[in-house]
PDB file of C-alpha atoms in Angstrom:
ATOM      1  CA  MET R 449    -143.340  61.166 -11.696  1.00  0.00           C
ATOM      2  CA  SER R 450    -142.523  58.074 -12.996  1.00  0.00           C
ATOM      3  CA  ALA R 451    -138.705  57.012 -12.994  1.00  0.00           C
ATOM      4  CA  VAL R 452    -139.348  55.000 -16.222  1.00  0.00           C
ATOM      5  CA  PRO R 453    -138.088  56.897 -19.390  1.00  0.00           C
ATOM      6  CA  ALA R 454    -140.873  57.989 -21.710  1.00  0.00           C
ATOM      7  CA  GLY R 455    -141.970  55.544 -23.992  1.00  0.00           C
ATOM      8  CA  ASP R 456    -141.421  52.488 -22.012  1.00  0.00           C
ATOM      9  CA  PRO R 457    -144.175  51.837 -19.762  1.00  0.00           C
ATOM     10  CA  SER R 458    -143.131  48.521 -18.965  1.00  0.00           C
ATOM     11  CA  GLY R 459    -139.737  49.588 -17.719  1.00  0.00           C
ATOM     12  CA  HIS R 460    -137.963  46.800 -20.019  1.00  0.00           C
ATOM     13  CA  THR R 461    -136.102  48.713 -22.691  1.00  0.00           C
ATOM     14  CA  HIS R 462    -133.469  49.927 -20.150  1.00  0.00           C
ATOM     15  CA  HIS R 463    -132.665  46.070 -19.153  1.00  0.00           C
ATOM     16  CA  ARG R 464    -132.825  45.185 -23.217  1.00  0.00           C
ATOM     17  CA  VAL R 465    -130.580  48.103 -24.118  1.00  0.00           C
ATOM     18  CA  HIS R 466    -127.745  46.865 -21.169  1.00  0.00           C
ATOM     19  CA  GLY R 467    -128.140  43.413 -22.375  1.00  0.00           C
ATOM     20  CA  HIS R 468    -127.619  44.335 -26.064  1.00  0.00           C
ATOM     21  CA  GLY R 469    -124.415  46.314 -24.729  1.00  0.00           C
ATOM     22  CA  ALA R 470    -122.969  43.490 -23.289  1.00  0.00           C
ATOM     23  CA  GLU R 471    -123.482  41.214 -26.033  1.00  0.00           C
ATOM     24  CA  GLN R 472    -122.152  44.019 -28.413  1.00  0.00           C
ATOM     25  CA  ASP R 473    -118.965  44.197 -25.992  1.00  0.00           C
ATOM     26  CA  ARG R 474    -118.341  40.526 -26.445  1.00  0.00           C
ATOM     27  CA  ALA R 475    -118.613  40.492 -30.074  1.00  0.00           C
ATOM     28  CA  LEU R 476    -116.194  43.338 -30.249  1.00  0.00           C
ATOM     29  CA  ALA R 477    -113.763  41.673 -28.077  1.00  0.00           C
ATOM     30  CA  GLY R 478    -114.094  38.234 -29.843  1.00  0.00           C
ATOM     31  CA  LEU R 479    -113.161  40.535 -32.801  1.00  0.00           C
ATOM     32  CA  ARG R 480    -110.379  41.884 -31.462  1.00  0.00           C
ATOM     33  CA  GLU R 481    -108.819  38.658 -30.150  1.00  0.00           C
ATOM     34  CA  ARG R 482    -109.557  37.269 -33.588  1.00  0.00           C
ATOM     35  CA  LYS R 483    -107.424  40.016 -35.415  1.00  0.00           C
ATOM     36  CA  LYS R 484    -104.656  39.631 -32.723  1.00  0.00           C
ATOM     37  CA  GLN R 485    -104.363  35.910 -33.182  1.00  0.00           C
ATOM     38  CA  ARG R 486    -104.493  36.637 -37.211  1.00  0.00           C
ATOM     39  CA  THR R 487    -101.544  39.366 -36.843  1.00  0.00           C
ATOM     40  CA  ARG R 488     -99.543  36.687 -34.581  1.00  0.00           C
ATOM     41  CA  LEU R 489    -100.110  33.853 -36.914  1.00  0.00           C
ATOM     42  CA  ALA R 490     -99.117  36.266 -39.866  1.00  0.00           C
ATOM     43  CA  LEU R 491     -95.776  37.356 -38.337  1.00  0.00           C
ATOM     44  CA  ILE R 492     -94.713  33.600 -37.676  1.00  0.00           C
ATOM     45  CA  ASP R 493     -95.790  32.645 -41.051  1.00  0.00           C
ATOM     46  CA  ALA R 494     -93.967  35.482 -42.669  1.00  0.00           C
ATOM     47  CA  ALA R 495     -90.686  34.811 -40.228  1.00  0.00           C
ATOM     48  CA  LEU R 496     -90.733  31.198 -41.160  1.00  0.00           C
ATOM     49  CA  ASP R 497     -90.979  31.959 -44.904  1.00  0.00           C
ATOM     50  CA  LEU R 498     -87.584  34.196 -44.304  1.00  0.00           C
ATOM     51  CA  PHE R 499     -85.931  31.808 -42.024  1.00  0.00           C
ATOM     52  CA  LEU R 500     -86.259  28.864 -44.550  1.00  0.00           C
ATOM     53  CA  ALA R 501     -85.567  30.966 -47.589  1.00  0.00           C
ATOM     54  CA  GLN R 502     -82.254  33.010 -46.331  1.00  0.00           C
ATOM     55  CA  GLY R 503     -81.531  31.526 -42.939  1.00  0.00           C
ATOM     56  CA  TYR R 504     -82.434  32.174 -39.280  1.00  0.00           C
ATOM     57  CA  GLU R 505     -79.292  34.166 -38.519  1.00  0.00           C
ATOM     58  CA  ALA R 506     -79.554  36.249 -41.643  1.00  0.00           C
ATOM     59  CA  THR R 507     -83.074  37.533 -41.152  1.00  0.00           C
ATOM     60  CA  THR R 508     -83.941  40.574 -39.247  1.00  0.00           C
ATOM     61  CA  ILE R 509     -87.046  41.607 -37.456  1.00  0.00           C
ATOM     62  CA  ASP R 510     -87.159  44.761 -39.837  1.00  0.00           C
ATOM     63  CA  GLU R 511     -87.508  42.190 -42.585  1.00  0.00           C
ATOM     64  CA  ILE R 512     -90.109  40.143 -40.709  1.00  0.00           C
ATOM     65  CA  VAL R 513     -92.626  43.381 -39.806  1.00  0.00           C
ATOM     66  CA  ALA R 514     -91.985  44.595 -43.594  1.00  0.00           C
ATOM     67  CA  ALA R 515     -93.275  41.322 -44.911  1.00  0.00           C
ATOM     68  CA  VAL R 516     -96.625  41.895 -42.938  1.00  0.00           C
ATOM     69  CA  GLU R 517     -96.735  45.383 -43.060  1.00  0.00           C
ATOM     70  CA  VAL R 518     -96.717  46.339 -39.406  1.00  0.00           C
ATOM     71  CA  SER R 519     -94.548  48.162 -36.856  1.00  0.00           C
ATOM     72  CA  GLN R 520     -91.742  46.708 -34.885  1.00  0.00           C
ATOM     73  CA  ARG R 521     -93.912  47.856 -31.834  1.00  0.00           C
ATOM     74  CA  THR R 522     -96.446  45.559 -32.952  1.00  0.00           C
ATOM     75  CA  PHE R 523     -93.973  42.597 -33.339  1.00  0.00           C
ATOM     76  CA  PHE R 524     -92.776  43.092 -29.779  1.00  0.00           C
ATOM     77  CA  ARG R 525     -96.430  43.029 -28.671  1.00  0.00           C
ATOM     78  CA  TYR R 526     -96.383  39.611 -29.511  1.00  0.00           C
ATOM     79  CA  PHE R 527     -93.006  38.349 -29.236  1.00  0.00           C
ATOM     80  CA  GLY R 528     -89.957  39.217 -27.078  1.00  0.00           C
ATOM     81  CA  THR R 529     -87.320  38.300 -29.254  1.00  0.00           C
ATOM     82  CA  LYS R 530     -86.917  36.764 -32.886  1.00  0.00           C
ATOM     83  CA  GLU R 531     -86.098  33.237 -31.017  1.00  0.00           C
ATOM     84  CA  ASP R 532     -89.597  33.631 -29.497  1.00  0.00           C
ATOM     85  CA  VAL R 533     -91.321  33.630 -32.869  1.00  0.00           C
ATOM     86  CA  VAL R 534     -90.004  29.645 -33.165  1.00  0.00           C
ATOM     87  CA  THR R 535     -90.158  28.693 -29.422  1.00  0.00           C
ATOM     88  CA  SER R 536     -93.470  30.015 -28.566  1.00  0.00           C
ATOM     89  CA  PHE R 537     -95.262  27.733 -31.098  1.00  0.00           C
ATOM     90  CA  LEU R 538     -93.723  24.562 -29.425  1.00  0.00           C
ATOM     91  CA  THR R 539     -94.229  26.046 -26.023  1.00  0.00           C
ATOM     92  CA  GLU R 540     -97.979  25.964 -26.398  1.00  0.00           C
ATOM     93  CA  HIS R 541     -97.574  22.118 -27.119  1.00  0.00           C
ATOM     94  CA  ASP R 542     -95.534  22.079 -23.494  1.00  0.00           C
ATOM     95  CA  GLN R 543     -98.593  23.847 -21.786  1.00  0.00           C
ATOM     96  CA  VAL R 544    -100.996  21.043 -23.554  1.00  0.00           C
ATOM     97  CA  LEU R 545     -98.783  18.341 -22.322  1.00  0.00           C
ATOM     98  CA  GLU R 546     -98.575  19.938 -18.244  1.00  0.00           C
ATOM     99  CA  GLU R 547    -102.254  20.552 -18.594  1.00  0.00           C
ATOM    100  CA  ALA R 548    -102.983  16.942 -19.627  1.00  0.00           C
ATOM    101  CA  LEU R 549    -100.652  15.357 -16.939  1.00  0.00           C
ATOM    102  CA  ALA R 550    -102.697  17.441 -14.070  1.00  0.00           C
ATOM    103  CA  ALA R 551    -105.610  15.834 -15.427  1.00  0.00           C
ATOM    104  CA  ARG R 552    -104.798  12.197 -15.567  1.00  0.00           C
ATOM    105  CA  PRO R 553    -106.437   9.888 -12.959  1.00  0.00           C
ATOM    106  CA  PRO R 554    -104.280  10.032  -9.514  1.00  0.00           C
ATOM    107  CA  GLU R 555    -103.769   6.038  -9.759  1.00  0.00           C
ATOM    108  CA  GLU R 556    -101.682   5.789 -12.652  1.00  0.00           C
ATOM    109  CA  ARG R 557     -97.999   5.299 -12.642  1.00  0.00           C
ATOM    110  CA  PRO R 558     -96.045   7.910 -13.507  1.00  0.00           C
ATOM    111  CA  PHE R 559     -94.665   7.102 -16.919  1.00  0.00           C
ATOM    112  CA  THR R 560     -97.663   5.907 -17.966  1.00  0.00           C
ATOM    113  CA  ALA R 561     -99.433   9.219 -17.032  1.00  0.00           C
ATOM    114  CA  LEU R 562     -96.671  10.883 -18.973  1.00  0.00           C
ATOM    115  CA  PHE R 563     -97.177   8.625 -21.737  1.00  0.00           C
ATOM    116  CA  GLU R 564    -100.888   9.405 -22.048  1.00  0.00           C
ATOM    117  CA  SER R 565    -100.653  12.924 -21.890  1.00  0.00           C
ATOM    118  CA  LEU R 566     -98.098  12.889 -24.591  1.00  0.00           C
ATOM    119  CA  ARG R 567    -100.987  11.221 -26.934  1.00  0.00           C
ATOM    120  CA  VAL R 568    -103.047  14.506 -26.231  1.00  0.00           C
ATOM    121  CA  VAL R 569    -100.291  16.517 -27.662  1.00  0.00           C
ATOM    122  CA  LEU R 570     -99.648  14.102 -30.363  1.00  0.00           C
ATOM    123  CA  ARG R 571    -103.151  14.180 -31.482  1.00  0.00           C
ATOM    124  CA  THR R 572    -103.440  18.071 -31.192  1.00  0.00           C
ATOM    125  CA  ILE R 573    -100.634  17.985 -33.706  1.00  0.00           C
ATOM    126  CA  ALA R 574    -101.652  15.212 -35.932  1.00  0.00           C
ATOM    127  CA  GLU R 575    -105.451  16.468 -35.862  1.00  0.00           C
ATOM    128  CA  SER R 576    -104.445  20.276 -36.341  1.00  0.00           C
ATOM    129  CA  ASP R 577    -105.799  21.953 -39.490  1.00  0.00           C
ATOM    130  CA  PRO R 578    -103.490  22.248 -42.620  1.00  0.00           C
ATOM    131  CA  ALA R 579    -102.155  25.622 -41.688  1.00  0.00           C
ATOM    132  CA  ASP R 580    -101.117  24.522 -38.256  1.00  0.00           C
ATOM    133  CA  SER R 581     -99.504  21.358 -39.553  1.00  0.00           C
ATOM    134  CA  ALA R 582     -97.560  23.430 -41.963  1.00  0.00           C
ATOM    135  CA  ARG R 583     -96.278  25.405 -39.256  1.00  0.00           C
ATOM    136  CA  PHE R 584     -95.395  22.690 -37.339  1.00  0.00           C
ATOM    137  CA  ARG R 585     -93.341  21.250 -40.157  1.00  0.00           C
ATOM    138  CA  ARG R 586     -91.567  24.301 -40.797  1.00  0.00           C
ATOM    139  CA  VAL R 587     -90.970  25.208 -37.300  1.00  0.00           C
ATOM    140  CA  ARG R 588     -89.157  21.757 -36.787  1.00  0.00           C
ATOM    141  CA  GLN R 589     -87.157  22.670 -40.109  1.00  0.00           C
ATOM    142  CA  VAL R 590     -85.905  26.002 -38.766  1.00  0.00           C
ATOM    143  CA  ILE R 591     -85.059  24.393 -35.597  1.00  0.00           C
ATOM    144  CA  GLU R 592     -83.321  21.173 -37.014  1.00  0.00           C
ATOM    145  CA  ALA R 593     -81.204  23.821 -39.573  1.00  0.00           C
ATOM    146  CA  THR R 594     -80.123  26.322 -36.647  1.00  0.00           C
ATOM    147  CA  PRO R 595     -77.620  25.750 -33.977  1.00  0.00           C
ATOM    148  CA  SER R 596     -78.686  28.511 -31.827  1.00  0.00           C
ATOM    149  CA  LEU R 597     -82.227  27.505 -32.047  1.00  0.00           C
ATOM    150  CA  MET R 598     -81.068  23.735 -31.019  1.00  0.00           C
ATOM    151  CA  ALA R 599     -79.739  25.494 -28.002  1.00  0.00           C
ATOM    152  CA  ALA R 600     -82.999  27.290 -27.242  1.00  0.00           C
ATOM    153  CA  GLN R 601     -84.871  24.057 -27.939  1.00  0.00           C
ATOM    154  CA  MET R 602     -82.571  22.393 -24.835  1.00  0.00           C
ATOM    155  CA  ALA R 603     -83.667  25.287 -22.701  1.00  0.00           C
ATOM    156  CA  ARG R 604     -87.249  24.544 -23.456  1.00  0.00           C
ATOM    157  CA  TYR R 605     -86.747  20.979 -22.722  1.00  0.00           C
ATOM    158  CA  SER R 606     -85.144  21.809 -19.330  1.00  0.00           C
ATOM    159  CA  ALA R 607     -87.945  24.006 -18.354  1.00  0.00           C
ATOM    160  CA  SER R 608     -90.577  21.615 -19.376  1.00  0.00           C
ATOM    161  CA  ALA R 609     -88.761  18.766 -17.442  1.00  0.00           C
ATOM    162  CA  GLU R 610     -88.776  20.992 -14.182  1.00  0.00           C
ATOM    163  CA  ALA R 611     -92.632  21.402 -14.480  1.00  0.00           C
ATOM    164  CA  LEU R 612     -93.091  17.809 -15.323  1.00  0.00           C
ATOM    165  CA  ALA R 613     -90.943  16.598 -12.496  1.00  0.00           C
ATOM    166  CA  THR R 614     -92.993  18.844 -10.336  1.00  0.00           C
ATOM    167  CA  GLU R 615     -96.153  17.464 -11.428  1.00  0.00           C
ATOM    168  CA  ILE R 616     -95.017  14.085 -11.023  1.00  0.00           C
ATOM    169  CA  ALA R 617     -93.529  14.842  -7.412  1.00  0.00           C
ATOM    170  CA  ARG R 618     -97.023  16.176  -6.575  1.00  0.00           C
ATOM    171  CA  ARG R 619     -99.052  13.156  -7.815  1.00  0.00           C
ATOM    172  CA  GLU R 620     -96.687  10.516  -6.146  1.00  0.00           C
ATOM    173  CA  GLY R 621     -96.683  12.705  -2.693  1.00  0.00           C
ATOM    174  CA  VAL R 622     -92.589  12.771  -2.872  1.00  0.00           C
ATOM    175  CA  ASP R 623     -90.171  15.644  -2.228  1.00  0.00           C
ATOM    176  CA  MET R 624     -88.136  16.571  -5.326  1.00  0.00           C
ATOM    177  CA  GLU R 625     -85.429  17.857  -3.044  1.00  0.00           C
ATOM    178  CA  GLN R 626     -85.105  14.471  -1.179  1.00  0.00           C
ATOM    179  CA  ASP R 627     -86.346  12.094  -3.884  1.00  0.00           C
ATOM    180  CA  LEU R 628     -84.772  11.820  -7.556  1.00  0.00           C
ATOM    181  CA  ARG R 629     -87.262   9.714  -9.172  1.00  0.00           C
ATOM    182  CA  PRO R 630     -89.746  12.327 -10.423  1.00  0.00           C
ATOM    183  CA  ARG R 631     -86.664  14.175 -12.533  1.00  0.00           C
ATOM    184  CA  ILE R 632     -85.355  10.540 -13.706  1.00  0.00           C
ATOM    185  CA  VAL R 633     -88.666   9.363 -15.144  1.00  0.00           C
ATOM    186  CA  VAL R 634     -89.269  12.706 -16.651  1.00  0.00           C
ATOM    187  CA  SER R 635     -85.757  12.375 -17.890  1.00  0.00           C
ATOM    188  CA  PHE R 636     -86.449   9.038 -19.577  1.00  0.00           C
ATOM    189  CA  TYR R 637     -89.912  10.382 -21.175  1.00  0.00           C
ATOM    190  CA  LEU R 638     -88.040  13.538 -22.833  1.00  0.00           C
ATOM    191  CA  ALA R 639     -85.159  11.659 -23.932  1.00  0.00           C
ATOM    192  CA  ALA R 640     -87.459   9.332 -26.029  1.00  0.00           C
ATOM    193  CA  THR R 641     -88.986  12.219 -27.741  1.00  0.00           C
ATOM    194  CA  LYS R 642     -85.962  14.163 -28.326  1.00  0.00           C
ATOM    195  CA  VAL R 643     -84.533  10.710 -29.965  1.00  0.00           C
ATOM    196  CA  ALA R 644     -87.728  10.481 -31.850  1.00  0.00           C
ATOM    197  CA  PHE R 645     -87.649  13.845 -33.317  1.00  0.00           C
ATOM    198  CA  GLU R 646     -84.232  14.053 -34.284  1.00  0.00           C
ATOM    199  CA  ASP R 647     -84.766  10.791 -35.935  1.00  0.00           C
ATOM    200  CA  CYS R 648     -87.427  12.115 -37.838  1.00  0.00           C
ATOM    201  CA  ALA R 649     -85.441  15.175 -39.101  1.00  0.00           C
ATOM    202  CA  ARG R 650     -82.412  12.736 -39.916  1.00  0.00           C
ATOM    203  CA  HIS R 651     -84.786  10.937 -42.542  1.00  0.00           C
ATOM    204  CA  ASP R 652     -86.535  14.050 -43.582  1.00  0.00           C
ATOM    205  CA  ILE R 653     -89.974  13.077 -42.093  1.00  0.00           C
ATOM    206  CA  TRP R 654     -91.869  16.518 -41.340  1.00  0.00           C
ATOM    207  CA  ASP R 655     -95.346  15.430 -41.632  1.00  0.00           C
ATOM    208  CA  PRO R 656     -96.879  16.167 -38.289  1.00  0.00           C
ATOM    209  CA  GLY R 657     -98.930  12.595 -38.155  1.00  0.00           C
ATOM    210  CA  THR R 658     -96.055  10.752 -39.092  1.00  0.00           C
ATOM    211  CA  VAL R 659     -93.803  12.614 -36.521  1.00  0.00           C
ATOM    212  CA  ALA R 660     -96.428  11.969 -33.825  1.00  0.00           C
ATOM    213  CA  ALA R 661     -96.426   8.064 -34.416  1.00  0.00           C
ATOM    214  CA  ARG R 662     -92.696   8.280 -34.770  1.00  0.00           C
ATOM    215  CA  VAL R 663     -92.664   9.737 -31.212  1.00  0.00           C
ATOM    216  CA  GLU R 664     -95.201   7.615 -29.830  1.00  0.00           C
ATOM    217  CA  GLU R 665     -93.323   4.539 -30.923  1.00  0.00           C
ATOM    218  CA  ALA R 666     -90.038   5.746 -29.397  1.00  0.00           C
ATOM    219  CA  VAL R 667     -91.688   6.411 -25.893  1.00  0.00           C
ATOM    220  CA  THR R 668     -93.257   2.898 -26.296  1.00  0.00           C
ATOM    221  CA  LEU R 669     -89.842   1.620 -27.023  1.00  0.00           C
ATOM    222  CA  VAL R 670     -88.582   2.954 -23.326  1.00  0.00           C
ATOM    223  CA  SER R 671     -90.141   0.514 -20.977  1.00  0.00           C
ATOM    224  CA  ARG R 672     -89.027  -2.218 -23.124  1.00  0.00           C
ATOM    225  CA  THR R 673     -85.582  -1.219 -23.609  1.00  0.00           C
ATOM    226  CA  MET R 674     -85.299  -0.743 -19.842  1.00  0.00           C
ATOM    227  CA  ARG R 675     -86.559  -4.148 -19.191  1.00  0.00           C
ATOM    228  CA  ASP R 676     -84.099  -5.897 -21.734  1.00  0.00           C
ATOM    229  CA  TRP R 677     -81.309  -3.814 -21.774  1.00  0.00           C
ATOM    230  CA  VAL R 678     -80.731  -2.167 -18.259  1.00  0.00           C
TER     231      VAL R 678
END
C-alpha cells in the first residue's frame, strides 16, 4: 500500500500544502502586527489630541480609550501608564541612538562616535513620514508644557546616559567604576541636545527637520566651546 495520499502520485502535494500553510501563517502574523501598530498609533494620536486640547494632567485614560473605542485593557496592553504614551515615542529614538553607537567604527573618538550616531537619529526624525513628523512635533509640545513630563524626560535622559556611557566604556576598554571619562563625554553630548531642544521650544520651532538641524548645530558647537572657553 502506498503511503502517498490518493490523487498524489508524485508525493509533492503534502509539501506544497505545508509551504502554503507556512506562508499563510506569516501573512496572518504580519497582519496582526500591522493591526497592533495601528492601534498603538491611534492611542498615541488620540492622547496627544486630548493633551494639547485640555492639558496632560486633566486627561484621563478613560477619555483616551473612549476616543479610540477600545477598552482600558487594550490600552494597558501597549502602555504601562499615561506617561508612557508620550515617553515611549522618544524612547524609540534612544534605542536607535544606542544601536547606531554600537555600530560605529571602533577607532572613532568617543564624542565623534556619539555625534555621528546622533546624525542617524536626526535623519530618522527629519525623513520620517508626515504622520510621524506630526507626532514628534506634538510630543515635544506636550512635554514642554507639562512639568511632570519634563521630570520624566530627565529620568529618560539619565537612563540613556548610562546606556551610552556603558557603550563608550566598552569601546574604549575602560572601567566606568574607575574612569569617569565615559560619563563626562556623554554628559557633554546630552547637555548639548537638551539645550538645543529647549531653545527650539523657546522659539516655537517644532518642525522635525528644523529641530534636527538645530540639535546638530548645538552638538557641533560643543567642541568649539570647550576649546575656546574652558
